Coordinates of C-alpha atoms and ligand atoms in Angstrom, one line a residue:
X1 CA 85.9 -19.0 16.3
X2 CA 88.6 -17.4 13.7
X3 CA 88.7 -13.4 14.9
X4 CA 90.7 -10.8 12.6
X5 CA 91.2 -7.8 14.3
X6 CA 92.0 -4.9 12.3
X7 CA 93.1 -1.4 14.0
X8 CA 95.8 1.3 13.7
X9 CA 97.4 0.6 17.4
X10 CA 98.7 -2.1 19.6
X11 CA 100.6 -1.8 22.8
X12 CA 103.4 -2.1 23.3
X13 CA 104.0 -1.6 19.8
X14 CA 102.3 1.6 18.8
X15 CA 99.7 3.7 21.5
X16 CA 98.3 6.4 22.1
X17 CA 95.0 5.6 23.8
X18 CA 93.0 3.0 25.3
X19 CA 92.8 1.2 21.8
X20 CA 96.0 0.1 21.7
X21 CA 95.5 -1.7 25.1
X22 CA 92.3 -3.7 24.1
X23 CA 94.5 -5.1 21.2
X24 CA 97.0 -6.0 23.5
X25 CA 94.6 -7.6 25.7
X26 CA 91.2 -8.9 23.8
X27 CA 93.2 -11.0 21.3
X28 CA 95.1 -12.5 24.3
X29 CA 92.5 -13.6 25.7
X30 CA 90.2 -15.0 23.3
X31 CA 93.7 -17.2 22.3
X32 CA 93.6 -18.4 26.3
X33 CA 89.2 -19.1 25.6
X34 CA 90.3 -21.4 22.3
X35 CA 89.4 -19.2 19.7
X36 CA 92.0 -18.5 16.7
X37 CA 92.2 -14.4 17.2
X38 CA 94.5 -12.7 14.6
X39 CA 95.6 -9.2 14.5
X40 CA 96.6 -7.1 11.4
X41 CA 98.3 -3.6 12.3
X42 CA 100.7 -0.8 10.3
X43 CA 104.2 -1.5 10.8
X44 CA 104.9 2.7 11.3
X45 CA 108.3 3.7 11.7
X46 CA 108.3 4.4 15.0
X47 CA 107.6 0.4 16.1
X48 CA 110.6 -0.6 18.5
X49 CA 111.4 -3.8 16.0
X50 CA 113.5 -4.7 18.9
X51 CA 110.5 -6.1 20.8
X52 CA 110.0 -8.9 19.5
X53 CA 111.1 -11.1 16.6
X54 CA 109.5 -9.7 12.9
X55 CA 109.4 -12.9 10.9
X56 CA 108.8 -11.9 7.1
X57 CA 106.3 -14.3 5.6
X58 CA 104.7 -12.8 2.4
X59 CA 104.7 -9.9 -0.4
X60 CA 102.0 -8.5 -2.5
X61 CA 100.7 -5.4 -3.8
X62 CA 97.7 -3.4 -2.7
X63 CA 96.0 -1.3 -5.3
X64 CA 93.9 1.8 -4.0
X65 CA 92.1 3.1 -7.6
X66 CA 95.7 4.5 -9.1
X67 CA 97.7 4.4 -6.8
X68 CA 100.1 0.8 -6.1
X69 CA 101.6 0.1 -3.0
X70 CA 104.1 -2.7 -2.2
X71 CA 103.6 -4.1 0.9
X72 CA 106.0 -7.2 3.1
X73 CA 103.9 -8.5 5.6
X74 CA 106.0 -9.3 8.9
X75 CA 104.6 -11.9 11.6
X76 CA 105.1 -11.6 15.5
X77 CA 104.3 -14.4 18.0
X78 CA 102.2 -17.1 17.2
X79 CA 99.5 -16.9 20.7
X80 CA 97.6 -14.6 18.7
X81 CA 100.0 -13.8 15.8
X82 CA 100.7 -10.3 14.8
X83 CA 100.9 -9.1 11.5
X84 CA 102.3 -6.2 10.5
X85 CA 101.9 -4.5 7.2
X86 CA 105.4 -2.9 6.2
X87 CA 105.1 -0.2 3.6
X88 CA 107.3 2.8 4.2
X89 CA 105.7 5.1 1.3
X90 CA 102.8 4.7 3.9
X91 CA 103.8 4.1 7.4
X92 CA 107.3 6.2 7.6
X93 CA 105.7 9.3 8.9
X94 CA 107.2 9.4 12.5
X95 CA 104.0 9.1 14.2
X96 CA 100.4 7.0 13.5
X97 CA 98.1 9.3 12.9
X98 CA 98.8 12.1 10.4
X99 CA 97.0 15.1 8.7
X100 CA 98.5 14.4 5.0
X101 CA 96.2 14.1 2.0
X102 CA 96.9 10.3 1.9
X103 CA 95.5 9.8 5.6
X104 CA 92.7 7.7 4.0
X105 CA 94.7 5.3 2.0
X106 CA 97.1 4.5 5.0
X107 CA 94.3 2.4 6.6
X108 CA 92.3 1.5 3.7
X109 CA 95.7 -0.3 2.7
X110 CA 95.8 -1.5 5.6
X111 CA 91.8 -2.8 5.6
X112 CA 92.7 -4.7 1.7
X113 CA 96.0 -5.9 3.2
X114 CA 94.1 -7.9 5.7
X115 CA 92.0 -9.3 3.6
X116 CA 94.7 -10.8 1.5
X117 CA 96.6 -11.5 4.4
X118 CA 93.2 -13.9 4.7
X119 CA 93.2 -15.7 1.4
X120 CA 97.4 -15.8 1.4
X121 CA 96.8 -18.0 4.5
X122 CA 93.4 -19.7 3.8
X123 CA 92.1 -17.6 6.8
X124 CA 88.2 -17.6 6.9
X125 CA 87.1 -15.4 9.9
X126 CA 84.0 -16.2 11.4
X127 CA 84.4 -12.4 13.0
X128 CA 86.3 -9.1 11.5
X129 CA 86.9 -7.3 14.6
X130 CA 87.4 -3.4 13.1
X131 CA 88.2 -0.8 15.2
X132 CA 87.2 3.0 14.9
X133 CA 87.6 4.8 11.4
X134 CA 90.7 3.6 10.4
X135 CA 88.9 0.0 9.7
X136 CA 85.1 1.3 8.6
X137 CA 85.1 0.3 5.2
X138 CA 85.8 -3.4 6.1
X139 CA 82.0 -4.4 6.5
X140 CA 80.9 -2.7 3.4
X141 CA 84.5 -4.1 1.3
X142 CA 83.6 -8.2 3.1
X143 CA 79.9 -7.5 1.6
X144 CA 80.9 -6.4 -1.9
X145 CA 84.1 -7.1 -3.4
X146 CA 85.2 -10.4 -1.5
X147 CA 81.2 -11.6 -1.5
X148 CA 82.4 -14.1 -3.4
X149 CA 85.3 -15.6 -1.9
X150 CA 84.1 -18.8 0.2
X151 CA 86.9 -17.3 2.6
X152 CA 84.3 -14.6 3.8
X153 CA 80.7 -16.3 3.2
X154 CA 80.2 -16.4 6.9
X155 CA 82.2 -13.4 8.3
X156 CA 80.7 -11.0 10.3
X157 CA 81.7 -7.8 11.1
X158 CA 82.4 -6.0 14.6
X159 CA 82.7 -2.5 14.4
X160 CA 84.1 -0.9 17.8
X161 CA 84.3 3.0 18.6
X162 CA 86.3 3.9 20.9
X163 CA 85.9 7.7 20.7
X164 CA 83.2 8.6 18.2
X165 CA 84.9 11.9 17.7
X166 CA 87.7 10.4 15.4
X167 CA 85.1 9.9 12.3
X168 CA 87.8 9.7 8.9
X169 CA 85.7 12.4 7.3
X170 CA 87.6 12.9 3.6
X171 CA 86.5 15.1 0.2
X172 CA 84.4 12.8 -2.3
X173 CA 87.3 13.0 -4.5
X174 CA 88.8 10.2 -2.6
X175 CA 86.4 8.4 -3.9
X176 CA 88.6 6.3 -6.7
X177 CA 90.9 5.1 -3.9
X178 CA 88.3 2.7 -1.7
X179 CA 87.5 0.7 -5.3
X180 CA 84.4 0.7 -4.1
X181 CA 83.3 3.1 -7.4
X182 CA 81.0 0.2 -8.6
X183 CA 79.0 0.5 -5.3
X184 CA 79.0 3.8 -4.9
X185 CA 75.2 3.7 -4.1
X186 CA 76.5 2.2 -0.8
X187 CA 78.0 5.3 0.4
X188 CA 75.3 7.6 2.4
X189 CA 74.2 9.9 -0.7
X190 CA 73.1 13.4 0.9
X191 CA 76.9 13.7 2.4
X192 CA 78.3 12.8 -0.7
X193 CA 76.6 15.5 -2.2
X194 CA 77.5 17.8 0.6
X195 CA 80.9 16.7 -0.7
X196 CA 82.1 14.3 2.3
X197 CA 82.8 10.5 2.9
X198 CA 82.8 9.6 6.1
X199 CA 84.2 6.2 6.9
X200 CA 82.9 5.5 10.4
X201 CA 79.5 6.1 9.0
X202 CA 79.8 3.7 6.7
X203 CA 80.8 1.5 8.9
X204 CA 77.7 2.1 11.2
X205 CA 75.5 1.9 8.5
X206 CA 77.2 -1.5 7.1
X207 CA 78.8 -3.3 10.0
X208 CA 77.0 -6.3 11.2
X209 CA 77.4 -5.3 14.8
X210 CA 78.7 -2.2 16.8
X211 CA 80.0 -1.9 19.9
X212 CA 81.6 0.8 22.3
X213 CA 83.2 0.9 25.1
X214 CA 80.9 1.3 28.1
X215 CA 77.3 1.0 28.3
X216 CA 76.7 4.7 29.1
X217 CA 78.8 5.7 26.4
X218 CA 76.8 3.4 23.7
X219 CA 73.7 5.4 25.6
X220 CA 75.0 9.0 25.1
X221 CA 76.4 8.6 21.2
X222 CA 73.0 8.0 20.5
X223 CA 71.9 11.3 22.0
X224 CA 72.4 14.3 19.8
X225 CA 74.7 16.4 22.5
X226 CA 77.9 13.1 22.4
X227 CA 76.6 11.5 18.9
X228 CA 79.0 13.7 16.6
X229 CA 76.5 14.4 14.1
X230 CA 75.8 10.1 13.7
X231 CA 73.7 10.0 16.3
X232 CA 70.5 9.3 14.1
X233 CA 72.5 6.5 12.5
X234 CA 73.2 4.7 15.6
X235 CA 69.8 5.0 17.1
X236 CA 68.8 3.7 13.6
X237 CA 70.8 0.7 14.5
X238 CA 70.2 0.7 18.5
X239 CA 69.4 -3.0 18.4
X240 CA 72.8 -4.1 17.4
X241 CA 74.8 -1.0 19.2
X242 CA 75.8 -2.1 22.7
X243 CA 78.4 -1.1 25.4
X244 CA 80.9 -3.5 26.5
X245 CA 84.3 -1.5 29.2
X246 CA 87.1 -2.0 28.9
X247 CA 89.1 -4.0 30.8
X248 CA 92.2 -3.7 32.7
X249 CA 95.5 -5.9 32.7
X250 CA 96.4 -6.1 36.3
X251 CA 99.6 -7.7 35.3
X252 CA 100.6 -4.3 34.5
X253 CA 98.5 -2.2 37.1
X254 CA 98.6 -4.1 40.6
X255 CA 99.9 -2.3 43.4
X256 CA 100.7 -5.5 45.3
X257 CA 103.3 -6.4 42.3
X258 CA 104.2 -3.2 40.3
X259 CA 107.3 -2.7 39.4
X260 CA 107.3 0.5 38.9
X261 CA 106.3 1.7 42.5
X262 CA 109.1 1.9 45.4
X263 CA 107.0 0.0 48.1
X264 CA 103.8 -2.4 47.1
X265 CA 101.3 -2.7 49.0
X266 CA 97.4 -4.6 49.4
X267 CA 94.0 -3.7 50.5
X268 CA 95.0 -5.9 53.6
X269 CA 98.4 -4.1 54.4
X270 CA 98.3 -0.2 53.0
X271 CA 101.4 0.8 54.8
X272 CA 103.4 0.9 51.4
X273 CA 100.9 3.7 49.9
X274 CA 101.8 6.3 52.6
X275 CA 105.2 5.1 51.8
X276 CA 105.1 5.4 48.2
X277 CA 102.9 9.1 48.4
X278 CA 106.2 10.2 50.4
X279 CA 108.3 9.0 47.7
X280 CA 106.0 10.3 45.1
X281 CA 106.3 14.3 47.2
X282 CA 109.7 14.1 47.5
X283 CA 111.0 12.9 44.1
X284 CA 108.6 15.7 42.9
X285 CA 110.2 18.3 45.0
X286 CA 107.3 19.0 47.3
X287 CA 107.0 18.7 51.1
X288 CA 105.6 15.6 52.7
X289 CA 103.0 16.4 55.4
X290 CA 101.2 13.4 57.1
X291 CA 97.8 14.1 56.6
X292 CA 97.5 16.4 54.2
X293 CA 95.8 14.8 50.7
X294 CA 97.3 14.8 47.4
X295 CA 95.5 15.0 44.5
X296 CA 96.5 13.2 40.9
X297 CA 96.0 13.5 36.9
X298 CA 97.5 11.5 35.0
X299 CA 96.0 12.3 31.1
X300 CA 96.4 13.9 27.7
X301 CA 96.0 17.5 28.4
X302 CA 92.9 17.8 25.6
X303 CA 89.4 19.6 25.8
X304 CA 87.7 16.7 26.1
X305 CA 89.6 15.9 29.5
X306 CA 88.0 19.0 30.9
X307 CA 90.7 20.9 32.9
X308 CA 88.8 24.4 31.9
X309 CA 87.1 23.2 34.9
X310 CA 89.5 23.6 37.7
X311 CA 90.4 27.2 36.4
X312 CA 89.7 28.7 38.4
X313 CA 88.1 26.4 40.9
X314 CA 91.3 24.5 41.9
X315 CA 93.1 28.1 43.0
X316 CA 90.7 28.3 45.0
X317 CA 90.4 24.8 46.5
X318 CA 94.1 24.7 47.2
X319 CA 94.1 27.7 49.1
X320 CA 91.3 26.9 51.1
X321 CA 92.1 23.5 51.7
X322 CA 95.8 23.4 51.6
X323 CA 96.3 19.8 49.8
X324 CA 98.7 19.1 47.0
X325 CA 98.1 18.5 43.3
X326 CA 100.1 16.4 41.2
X327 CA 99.4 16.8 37.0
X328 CA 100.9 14.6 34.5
X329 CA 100.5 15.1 31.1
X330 CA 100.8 17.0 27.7
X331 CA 98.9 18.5 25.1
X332 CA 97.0 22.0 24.3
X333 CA 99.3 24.6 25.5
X334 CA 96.4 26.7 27.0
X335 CA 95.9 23.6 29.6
X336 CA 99.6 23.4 30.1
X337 CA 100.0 26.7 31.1
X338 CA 97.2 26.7 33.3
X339 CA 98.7 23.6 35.2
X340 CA 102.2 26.1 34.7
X341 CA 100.5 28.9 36.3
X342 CA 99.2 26.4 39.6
X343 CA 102.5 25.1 40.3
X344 CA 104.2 28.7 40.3
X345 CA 101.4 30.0 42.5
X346 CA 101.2 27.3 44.6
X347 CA 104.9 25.7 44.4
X348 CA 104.7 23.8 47.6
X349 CA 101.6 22.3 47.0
X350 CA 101.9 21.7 43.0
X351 CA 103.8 19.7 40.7
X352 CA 103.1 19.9 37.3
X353 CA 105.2 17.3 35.2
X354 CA 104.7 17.8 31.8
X355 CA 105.2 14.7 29.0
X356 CA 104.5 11.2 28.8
X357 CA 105.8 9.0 31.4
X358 CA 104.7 5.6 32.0
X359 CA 106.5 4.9 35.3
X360 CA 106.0 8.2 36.7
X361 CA 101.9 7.3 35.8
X362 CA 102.1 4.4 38.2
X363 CA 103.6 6.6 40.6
X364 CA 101.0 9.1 40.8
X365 CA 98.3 6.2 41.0
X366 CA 99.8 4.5 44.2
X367 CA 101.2 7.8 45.9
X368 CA 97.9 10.1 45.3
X369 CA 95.3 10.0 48.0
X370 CA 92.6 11.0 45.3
X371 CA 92.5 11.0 41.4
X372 CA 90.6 13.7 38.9
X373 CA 88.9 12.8 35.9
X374 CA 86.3 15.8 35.3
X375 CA 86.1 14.4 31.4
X376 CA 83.8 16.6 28.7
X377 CA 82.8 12.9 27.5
X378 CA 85.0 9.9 28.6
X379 CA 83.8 6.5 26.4
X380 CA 85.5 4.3 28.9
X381 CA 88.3 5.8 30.1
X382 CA 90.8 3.4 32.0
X383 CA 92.8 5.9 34.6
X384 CA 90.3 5.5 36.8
X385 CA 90.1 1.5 36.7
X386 CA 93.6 1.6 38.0
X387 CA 92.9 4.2 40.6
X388 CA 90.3 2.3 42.5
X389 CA 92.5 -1.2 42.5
X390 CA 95.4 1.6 44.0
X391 CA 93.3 2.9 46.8
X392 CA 93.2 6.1 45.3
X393 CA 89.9 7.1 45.1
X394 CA 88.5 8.9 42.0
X395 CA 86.7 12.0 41.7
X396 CA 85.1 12.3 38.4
X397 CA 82.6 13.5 35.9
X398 CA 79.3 11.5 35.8
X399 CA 79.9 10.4 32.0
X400 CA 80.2 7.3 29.9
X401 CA 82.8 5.1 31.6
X402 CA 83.2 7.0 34.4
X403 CA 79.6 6.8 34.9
X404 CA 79.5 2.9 34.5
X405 CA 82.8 2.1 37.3
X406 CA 82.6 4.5 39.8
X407 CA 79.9 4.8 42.3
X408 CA 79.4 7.6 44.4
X409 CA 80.3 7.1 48.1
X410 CA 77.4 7.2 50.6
X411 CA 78.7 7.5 54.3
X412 CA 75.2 6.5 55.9
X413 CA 75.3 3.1 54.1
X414 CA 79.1 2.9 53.3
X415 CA 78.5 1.7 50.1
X416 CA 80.4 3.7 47.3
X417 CA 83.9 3.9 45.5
X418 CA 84.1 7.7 44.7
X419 CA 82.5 10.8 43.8
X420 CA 80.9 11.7 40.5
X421 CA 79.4 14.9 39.7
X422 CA 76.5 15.4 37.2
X423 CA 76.4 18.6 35.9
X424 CA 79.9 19.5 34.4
X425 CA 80.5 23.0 36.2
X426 CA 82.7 24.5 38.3
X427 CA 80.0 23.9 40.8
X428 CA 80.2 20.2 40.3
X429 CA 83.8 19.3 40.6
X430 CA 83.6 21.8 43.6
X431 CA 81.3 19.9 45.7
X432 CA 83.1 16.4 44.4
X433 CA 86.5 17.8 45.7
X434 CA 85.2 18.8 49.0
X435 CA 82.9 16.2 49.5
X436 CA 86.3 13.7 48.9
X437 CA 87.8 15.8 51.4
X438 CA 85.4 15.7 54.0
X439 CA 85.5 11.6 53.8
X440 CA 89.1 12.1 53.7
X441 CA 89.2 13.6 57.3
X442 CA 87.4 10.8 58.9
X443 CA 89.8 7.6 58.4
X444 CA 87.4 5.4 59.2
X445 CA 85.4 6.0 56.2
X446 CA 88.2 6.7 54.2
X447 CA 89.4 3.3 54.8
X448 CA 86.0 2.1 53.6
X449 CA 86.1 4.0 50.8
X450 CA 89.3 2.4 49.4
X451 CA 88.7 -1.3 50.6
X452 CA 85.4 -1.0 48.4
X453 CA 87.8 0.5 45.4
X454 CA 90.0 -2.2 45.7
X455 CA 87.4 -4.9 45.8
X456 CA 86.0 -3.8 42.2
X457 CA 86.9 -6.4 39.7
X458 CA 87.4 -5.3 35.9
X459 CA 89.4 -7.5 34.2
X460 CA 89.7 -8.5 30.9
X461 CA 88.4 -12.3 31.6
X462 CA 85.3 -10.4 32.7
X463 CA 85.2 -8.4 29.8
X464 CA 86.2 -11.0 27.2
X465 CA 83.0 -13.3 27.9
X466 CA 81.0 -10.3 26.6
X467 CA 82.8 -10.4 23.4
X468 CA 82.5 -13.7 23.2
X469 CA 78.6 -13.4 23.7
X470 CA 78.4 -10.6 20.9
X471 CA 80.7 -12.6 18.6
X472 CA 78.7 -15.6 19.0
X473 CA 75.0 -13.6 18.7
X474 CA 76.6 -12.3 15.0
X475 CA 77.9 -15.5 14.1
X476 CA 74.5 -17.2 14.6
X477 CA 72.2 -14.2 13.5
X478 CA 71.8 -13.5 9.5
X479 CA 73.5 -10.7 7.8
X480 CA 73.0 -7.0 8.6
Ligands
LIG501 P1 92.6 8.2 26.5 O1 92.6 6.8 25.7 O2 91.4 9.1 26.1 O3 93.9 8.9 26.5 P2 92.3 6.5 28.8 O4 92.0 6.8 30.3 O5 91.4 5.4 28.2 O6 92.3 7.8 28.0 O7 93.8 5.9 28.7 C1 94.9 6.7 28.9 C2 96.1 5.8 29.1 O8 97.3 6.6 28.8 C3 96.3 5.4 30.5 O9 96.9 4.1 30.5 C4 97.2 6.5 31.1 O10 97.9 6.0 32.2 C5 98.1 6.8 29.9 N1 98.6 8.2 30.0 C6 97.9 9.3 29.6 N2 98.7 10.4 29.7 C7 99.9 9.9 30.1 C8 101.1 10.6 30.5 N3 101.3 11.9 30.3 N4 102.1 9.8 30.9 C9 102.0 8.5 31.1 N5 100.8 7.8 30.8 C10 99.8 8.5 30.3

């Protein structure tokens, strides 16, 4: 099958979520299954063009109602090929994702561009792959003004949330710039009136197929308390709207080859993790005390992550319990000063690292006993993956992906690869932590508890086949 995928990130080339690391890894795959997978992505100024050689391979000029921009496409790799859409007026902002009045027409030239990018190279997709907002006006654009290019009479179109918070909600007065004025009718008419345009609608309502990114989460965004005010509009289309995780590479998240971690180690031979929590203490600045647990984040410090919830729970857990807590991340100040506040009243039991810092991430992963993820909402959520192939075992919310990938332990059957709560309260995490460190105290459970972790088995060749299935089920089914 020919697949064009069409999203704002990509790793390594520009993330800042899970997105960019299904790009990185769902086009590789399907190019291992056969298939010709294509991806089409911004060139933004803050792309390390170092990476990787950018081959220059075609000019044109996208037209968004009045406004003309000139765009040099650039092609990386051929096993899937990249291209990048180069148009500084657009894509020279210093970061991906902006606030500016022209936030629309960054990724609506980037939907068009694809679609030329298509014709300029005789491309037909049998699939456009379009992910989240920034590519929701592809279905209804394939279905309208390329309807009559033989290049598109088969496509389909994949539209994938990853988090269906992010909507593209815009003025009307945008309206010019889609040049979709002469189907206007298309576009849901009560918001219009209410004065919006919402692109992810649209592409719920005109996408042949939608997909998220676990099965709980495809569940909840149909239910009015995590469906973001489309929730009617997916259960509308609840046939087509299914759940499909993500997956992990464990090329890059294997603690028996990680390059990252002083001392590797395997569910047959943990001696490296003690080693590496040692390391982890140490480099931090905190004590090393056999025995006691540590605890680890690793996350964008945002509401949705829901750290209100240890305030002021975890005070009280770490005097109670003594373990040690080890936070990395950055974000809303009121979540980094909480994390500030922990570490200053308990500074030989907290480390709070604040930034991004990839190797430091894989750090925390092998040196942590236990990981926290007490999420709001969590669509798939990927720190969590990694922590049970580490042995560390997570303590989470019961929510979308968190839901779908970790189990809760049971110590009369042994069966079980963490600890989820259900109702997200102080209460809740509470009885998670302590219930983690009750197991924790008896080693021979504990041991269970990670060999059952680090049996689980999420990769992307798992994963893939269920595009594959979806991709072939639109392909063979008529148009939405
Ligand atoms: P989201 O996409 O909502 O941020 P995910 O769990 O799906 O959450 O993915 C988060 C990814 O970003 C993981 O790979 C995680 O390790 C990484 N990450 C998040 N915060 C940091 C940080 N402060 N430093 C390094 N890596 C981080």
């Amino acid at each position: 099958m020919n697949v064009l995928f069409v999203a704002s990130e990509m790793a390594p080339f520009a993330k800042t979520g899970g997105l960019a690391d299904v790009l990185a890894a769902l086009p590789a795959y399907l190019h291992r299954a056969g298939h010709d997978a294509r991806v089409v992505l911004p060139l933004y100024d803050t792309v390390d063009t170092n990476k990787a050689t950018f081959q220059a391979i075609m000019d044109f000029e996208v037209a968004l109602g009045a406004h003309r921009y000139a765009c040099k496409i650039f092609r990386v790799g051929a096993a899937p090929p990249v291209y990048f859409v180069h148009c500084p007026a657009l894509y020279g902002r210093g970061r991906l994702y902006t606030s500016e009045p022209d936030e629309h027409r960054r990724f609506l030239a980037l939907s068009f561009a694809a679609l030329m990018i298509c014709q300029r190279l005789d491309f037909a997709p049998d699939i456009i792959h379009c992910h989240d907002w920034q590519a929701s006006l592809l279905p209804m654009i394939v279905k309208t003004l390329v309807a009559k290019d033989p290049r598109f009479a088969r496509t389909r179109s994949l539209l994938t949330i990853h988090n269906l918070m992010y909507q593209g909600s815009f003025p009307v007065e945008i309206g010019p710039d889609t040049n979709l004025g002469a189907v206007s009718h298309l576009f849901h008419q009560d918001l219009m009136k209410a004065g919006r345009v919402n692109f992810l609608l649209q592409g719920i309502l005109y996408a042949d197929g939608v997909s998220t990114v676990s099965p709980t989460y495809a569940r909840e965004i149909q239910g009015e308390k995590l469906g973001g005010g489309l929730d009617g509009f997916l259960r509308a289309r609840s046939a087509t709207v299914v759940g499909i995780l993500n997956g992990v590479d464990y090329d890059e998240w294997s603690p028996e080859t990680d390059k990252h971690i002083p001392h590797t180690y395997s569910a047959q031979n943990l001696a490296g993790k003690e080693r590496d929590k040692q390391h982890l203490l140490t480099s931090l600045g905190l004590p090393y005390v056999p025995g006691v647990p540590v605890l680890g984040i690793v996350s964008r410090l945002v509401s949705q992550k829901g750290f209100k919830l240890l305030d002021p729970v975890m005070f009280e857990l770490l005097r109670k319990h003594g373990f040690q807590l080890v936070v990395l991340g950055s974000g809303e100040p009121a979540l980094e000063a909480m994390f500030s506040q922990l570490q200053r009243q308990f500074p030989r039991q907290v480390c709070f690292y604040e930034g991004f810092k990839n190797d430091l991430a894989h750090m925390i992963e092998a040196g942590a006993d236990m990981f926290v993820m007490p999420s709001i909402y969590e669509p798939c959520g990927l720190n969590q993956l990694y922590s049970l192939r580490y042995g560390t075992v997570p303590i989470v919310h019961r929510t979308g992906g968190l839901a779908d990938t970790v189990k809760q332990w049971n110590p009369r059957t042994g069966n079980g690869t963490g600890f989820a709560f259900d109702h997200h309260d102080g209460a809740g995490l509470r009885w998670a932590i302590e219930a983690a460190l009750t197991a924790y105290r008896d080693p021979k459970q504990w041991n269970r508890l990670i060999q059952n972790g680090m049996a689980e088995d999420f990769s992307w060749n798992a994963q893939g086949k269920l595009y594959e299935l979806v991709y072939s089920k639109l392909a063979n089914a008529g148009r939405h």
